XYZ file of N, CA and C in Angstrom:
375
model
N 147.258 104.762 186.358
C 145.878 104.905 186.754
C 145.810 104.953 188.281
N 145.112 105.922 188.792
C 144.906 106.005 190.238
C 143.965 104.881 190.670
N 144.287 104.255 191.780
C 143.406 103.220 192.321
C 143.351 103.385 193.837
N 142.167 103.246 194.372
C 141.920 103.540 195.778
C 142.251 102.406 196.734
N 142.717 101.281 196.218
C 142.857 100.102 197.068
C 144.124 99.342 196.716
N 144.446 98.371 197.539
C 145.551 97.460 197.292
C 144.952 96.077 197.065
N 144.860 95.633 195.795
C 144.223 94.339 195.506
C 144.900 93.175 196.226
N 144.101 92.195 196.594
C 144.612 91.016 197.300
C 145.571 90.202 196.438
N 145.318 90.162 195.120
C 146.183 89.450 194.186
C 145.907 89.981 192.779
N 146.670 89.481 191.824
C 146.454 89.866 190.440
C 145.617 88.822 189.695
N 145.037 87.883 190.407
C 144.266 86.810 189.786
C 142.803 87.216 189.608
N 142.411 87.452 188.366
C 141.020 87.838 188.115
C 140.067 86.667 188.300
N 140.593 85.447 188.340
C 139.733 84.283 188.591
C 139.525 84.038 190.077
N 140.499 84.410 190.894
C 140.413 84.127 192.325
C 139.860 85.288 193.143
N 139.747 86.428 192.552
C 139.211 87.598 193.243
C 137.926 88.028 192.544
N 137.061 88.723 193.261
C 135.769 89.091 192.671
C 135.364 90.511 193.024
N 136.339 91.365 193.291
C 135.991 92.714 193.693
C 136.413 93.736 192.648
N 135.802 94.876 192.718
C 136.139 96.014 191.886
C 137.625 96.356 192.048
N 138.122 96.244 193.268
C 139.514 96.579 193.565
C 140.492 95.688 192.814
N 140.074 94.504 192.457
C 140.921 93.599 191.688
C 140.639 93.685 190.200
N 139.382 93.623 189.820
C 139.027 93.533 188.409
C 139.368 94.779 187.600
N 139.145 95.957 188.146
C 139.404 97.183 187.387
C 140.875 97.327 187.000
N 141.823 97.188 187.910
C 143.206 97.369 187.481
C 143.796 96.206 186.678
N 143.240 94.996 186.832
C 143.863 93.852 186.174
C 143.174 93.362 184.896
N 141.930 93.735 184.664
C 141.271 93.289 183.429
C 142.004 93.750 182.165
N 142.602 94.949 182.130
C 143.333 95.335 180.919
C 144.593 94.501 180.659
N 145.017 93.725 181.650
C 146.220 92.915 181.507
C 145.915 91.571 180.840
N 144.685 91.092 180.978
C 144.310 89.768 180.511
C 143.371 89.836 179.316
N 143.417 88.794 178.488
C 142.488 88.664 177.369
C 141.376 87.687 177.734
N 140.273 87.790 177.003
C 139.130 86.893 177.143
C 138.865 86.245 175.788
N 138.046 85.212 175.766
C 137.631 84.670 174.466
C 136.810 85.722 173.730
N 135.869 86.302 174.427
C 135.033 87.383 173.889
C 134.895 88.444 174.966
N 134.421 89.601 174.580
C 134.197 90.665 175.549
C 133.103 91.590 175.038
N 132.624 92.462 175.885
C 131.651 93.463 175.454
C 132.389 94.632 174.828
N 131.791 95.206 173.784
C 132.358 96.409 173.176
C 132.486 97.478 174.249
N 133.645 98.056 174.324
C 133.917 99.018 175.387
C 133.293 100.382 175.146
N 132.868 100.651 173.909
C 132.279 101.957 173.606
C 130.746 101.933 173.597
N 130.161 100.807 174.039
C 128.708 100.685 174.123
C 128.313 100.704 175.597
N 127.412 101.609 175.943
C 127.055 101.799 177.357
C 126.308 100.615 177.963
N 125.501 99.917 177.186
C 124.682 98.825 177.708
C 125.157 97.495 177.145
N 125.560 96.568 178.015
C 125.963 95.244 177.561
C 124.757 94.477 177.045
N 124.922 93.785 175.917
C 123.864 92.962 175.344
C 124.511 91.890 174.471
N 123.729 90.946 174.008
C 124.267 89.925 173.106
C 124.842 90.559 171.840
N 124.257 91.658 171.422
C 124.706 92.335 170.201
C 126.031 93.072 170.386
N 126.393 93.355 171.637
C 127.634 94.095 171.856
C 128.815 93.189 172.236
N 128.665 91.880 172.067
C 129.771 90.953 172.310
C 130.665 90.938 171.074
N 131.961 91.095 171.297
C 132.938 91.132 170.202
C 134.060 90.133 170.482
N 134.791 89.727 169.447
C 135.886 88.771 169.632
C 137.071 89.379 170.384
N 137.798 88.525 171.080
C 139.083 88.905 171.661
C 140.070 87.796 171.291
N 140.198 86.744 172.074
C 141.044 85.615 171.676
C 140.315 84.669 170.723
N 139.002 84.708 170.732
C 138.221 83.930 169.759
C 137.995 84.808 168.527
N 138.178 84.235 167.365
C 137.869 84.962 166.128
C 136.381 84.950 165.856
N 135.770 83.805 166.186
C 134.336 83.645 165.952
C 133.815 82.560 166.885
N 132.489 82.464 166.953
C 131.842 81.449 167.780
C 130.488 81.144 167.172
N 130.008 79.936 167.438
C 128.714 79.523 166.886
C 128.065 78.515 167.816
N 126.747 78.636 167.941
C 125.964 77.684 168.717
C 125.647 76.477 167.851
N 125.690 75.273 168.437
C 125.314 74.054 167.744
C 123.804 73.977 167.585
N 123.354 73.056 166.750
C 121.924 72.880 166.492
C 121.139 72.548 167.761
N 121.807 71.932 168.736
C 121.121 71.566 169.978
C 120.905 72.756 170.914
N 121.508 73.906 170.586
C 121.373 75.093 171.427
C 122.147 74.997 172.733
N 122.952 73.935 172.877
C 123.699 73.721 174.111
C 125.202 73.688 173.893
N 125.627 73.556 172.653
C 127.037 73.446 172.322
C 127.518 74.761 171.721
N 128.587 75.296 172.277
C 129.155 76.548 171.802
C 130.585 76.280 171.355
N 130.879 76.590 170.099
C 132.212 76.348 169.538
C 132.899 77.676 169.253
N 134.187 77.726 169.561
C 134.987 78.923 169.321
C 136.108 78.607 168.342
N 136.344 79.497 167.398
C 137.538 79.433 166.563
C 138.519 80.424 167.173
N 139.685 79.930 167.563
C 140.650 80.758 168.278
C 141.599 81.491 167.334
N 142.000 82.652 167.763
C 142.973 83.466 167.047
C 144.307 82.724 167.027
N 144.985 82.730 165.895
C 146.293 82.089 165.783
C 147.392 83.117 166.013
N 148.566 82.641 166.385
C 149.720 83.511 166.562
C 149.785 84.206 167.911
N 148.851 83.900 168.827
C 148.859 84.507 170.161
C 149.872 83.757 171.017
N 150.665 84.498 171.767
C 151.666 83.885 172.632
C 151.492 84.359 174.071
N 151.875 83.499 174.980
C 151.905 83.837 176.396
C 153.102 84.744 176.649
N 153.193 85.302 177.842
C 154.290 86.203 178.193
C 155.657 85.545 178.047
N 155.716 84.205 178.126
C 156.990 83.498 178.011
C 157.280 83.043 176.583
N 156.419 83.442 175.621
C 156.638 83.113 174.220
C 155.988 81.826 173.758
N 155.420 81.051 174.681
C 154.753 79.807 174.289
C 153.408 80.127 173.649
N 152.978 79.300 172.676
C 151.721 79.586 171.977
C 150.483 79.347 172.843
N 149.500 80.199 172.652
C 148.179 80.033 173.256
C 147.433 78.998 172.431
N 146.837 77.984 173.089
C 146.165 76.906 172.370
C 144.793 76.609 172.983
N 144.056 75.763 172.299
C 142.759 75.323 172.830
C 142.932 74.551 174.136
N 144.081 73.921 174.323
C 144.341 73.229 175.591
C 144.365 74.213 176.759
N 144.822 75.438 176.504
C 144.839 76.460 177.552
C 143.416 76.856 177.944
N 142.545 76.969 176.953
C 141.137 77.300 177.228
C 140.500 76.175 178.030
N 140.727 74.945 177.606
C 140.177 73.781 178.317
C 140.676 73.755 179.758
N 141.964 73.961 179.967
C 142.547 73.956 181.310
C 141.904 75.025 182.184
N 141.740 76.228 181.655
C 141.140 77.320 182.428
C 139.707 76.995 182.826
N 138.906 76.528 181.858
C 137.511 76.215 182.176
C 137.401 75.055 183.168
N 138.257 74.056 183.033
C 138.207 72.942 183.980
C 138.572 73.410 185.390
N 139.504 74.345 185.504
C 139.818 74.906 186.826
C 138.637 75.713 187.354
N 138.022 76.527 186.495
C 136.869 77.328 186.916
C 135.706 76.441 187.367
N 135.546 75.300 186.711
C 134.465 74.381 187.048
C 134.817 73.477 188.226
N 136.073 73.539 188.701
C 136.505 72.682 189.804
C 136.741 71.253 189.380
N 136.987 71.012 188.085
C 137.139 69.653 187.566
C 138.585 69.271 187.263
N 139.539 70.099 187.650
C 140.935 69.764 187.364
C 141.659 69.420 188.650
N 142.783 68.745 188.514
C 143.592 68.403 189.687
C 144.172 69.679 190.306
N 144.516 70.623 189.453
C 145.032 71.904 189.939
C 143.842 72.787 190.322
N 143.920 73.440 191.455
C 142.796 74.231 191.967
C 143.203 75.680 192.196
N 142.226 76.575 192.081
C 142.428 77.951 192.500
C 142.415 77.995 194.022
N 143.089 78.975 194.615
C 143.026 79.150 196.067
C 141.601 79.507 196.473
N 140.964 80.373 195.677
C 139.563 80.771 195.864
C 138.910 80.726 194.498
N 137.619 80.436 194.456
C 136.903 80.398 193.182
C 135.515 81.009 193.402
N 135.432 82.350 193.474
C 134.178 83.000 193.841
C 133.063 82.908 192.801
N 133.377 82.467 191.594
C 132.360 82.407 190.542
C 132.038 80.980 190.105
N 132.282 80.021 190.950
C 132.059 78.603 190.603
C 130.671 78.371 190.022
N 129.655 78.976 190.606
C 128.283 78.732 190.149
C 128.031 79.254 188.745
N 128.857 80.159 188.245
C 128.694 80.647 186.872
C 128.854 79.505 185.863
N 129.566 78.464 186.243
C 129.928 77.397 185.309
C 129.184 76.097 185.572
N 128.150 76.131 186.402
C 127.384 74.934 186.745
C 126.747 74.251 185.532
N 126.392 75.006 184.532
C 125.686 74.443 183.381
C 126.628 73.872 182.316
N 127.923 74.061 182.465
C 128.882 73.512 181.508
C 129.113 72.052 181.853
N 128.874 71.185 180.888
C 129.045 69.755 181.105
C 130.483 69.338 180.812
N 131.039 69.847 179.702
C 132.363 69.402 179.269
C 132.974 70.452 178.361
N 134.290 70.483 178.314
C 135.026 71.328 177.382
C 135.921 70.403 176.578
N 135.766 70.419 175.270
C 136.581 69.574 174.402
C 137.301 70.451 173.388
N 138.378 69.914 172.839
C 139.131 70.631 171.819
C 139.084 69.839 170.519
N 139.138 70.557 169.425
C 139.138 69.946 168.082
C 140.179 70.633 167.245
N 140.552 69.990 166.137
C 141.489 70.620 165.213
C 142.890 70.651 165.772
N 143.641 71.653 165.367
C 145.028 71.795 165.812
C 145.023 72.146 167.287
N 145.660 71.343 168.069
C 145.730 71.577 169.511
C 147.150 71.281 169.970
N 148.016 72.271 169.838
C 149.407 72.091 170.227
C 149.511 72.044 171.744
N 150.401 71.249 172.221
C 150.587 71.143 173.664
C 151.184 72.436 174.201
N 150.658 72.938 175.335
C 151.214 74.153 175.915
C 152.678 74.014 176.313
N 153.159 72.792 176.447
C 154.544 72.599 176.859
C 155.518 72.637 175.688
N 155.021 72.767 174.457
C 155.926 72.796 173.304
C 156.285 74.188 172.910
C-alpha cells in the first residue's frame, strides 16, 4: 500500500494521526469494529472482532464481552481477558506500566473499572 508519510511508531495507542492509524490498523484486532462495507458508522454497524458478543447490564453502565477462544498472540501465547484488562488499564492511566504518549486518555474517563470473569488464563502461561 502506498503511504505518503513515515509514521512515528507502530503503536496505534500512542499515536493519533492518519499517518499512523491507516497503515497499522489492519495489523491489530479490536474487541469490536465497524462494518467495513457500510459507509456510515452507527450502533447498528458494530460487528464482533475479538469479542464474540457483548451485552449491556441492567444498570446501563456495565458492558460485558464474551471473548473469542483460540486467539493467539504473535508469540503463540493465548489472548485472554487479562490482556483486555491490561490494555484498558494502560489506556486509562491506571497501570504501573505507561504508554510513552496517550493522546486518547479522555476517551476512557467514564470507565470506572475493568474486571474479568470466567476462564482467565495468565498471559504468562
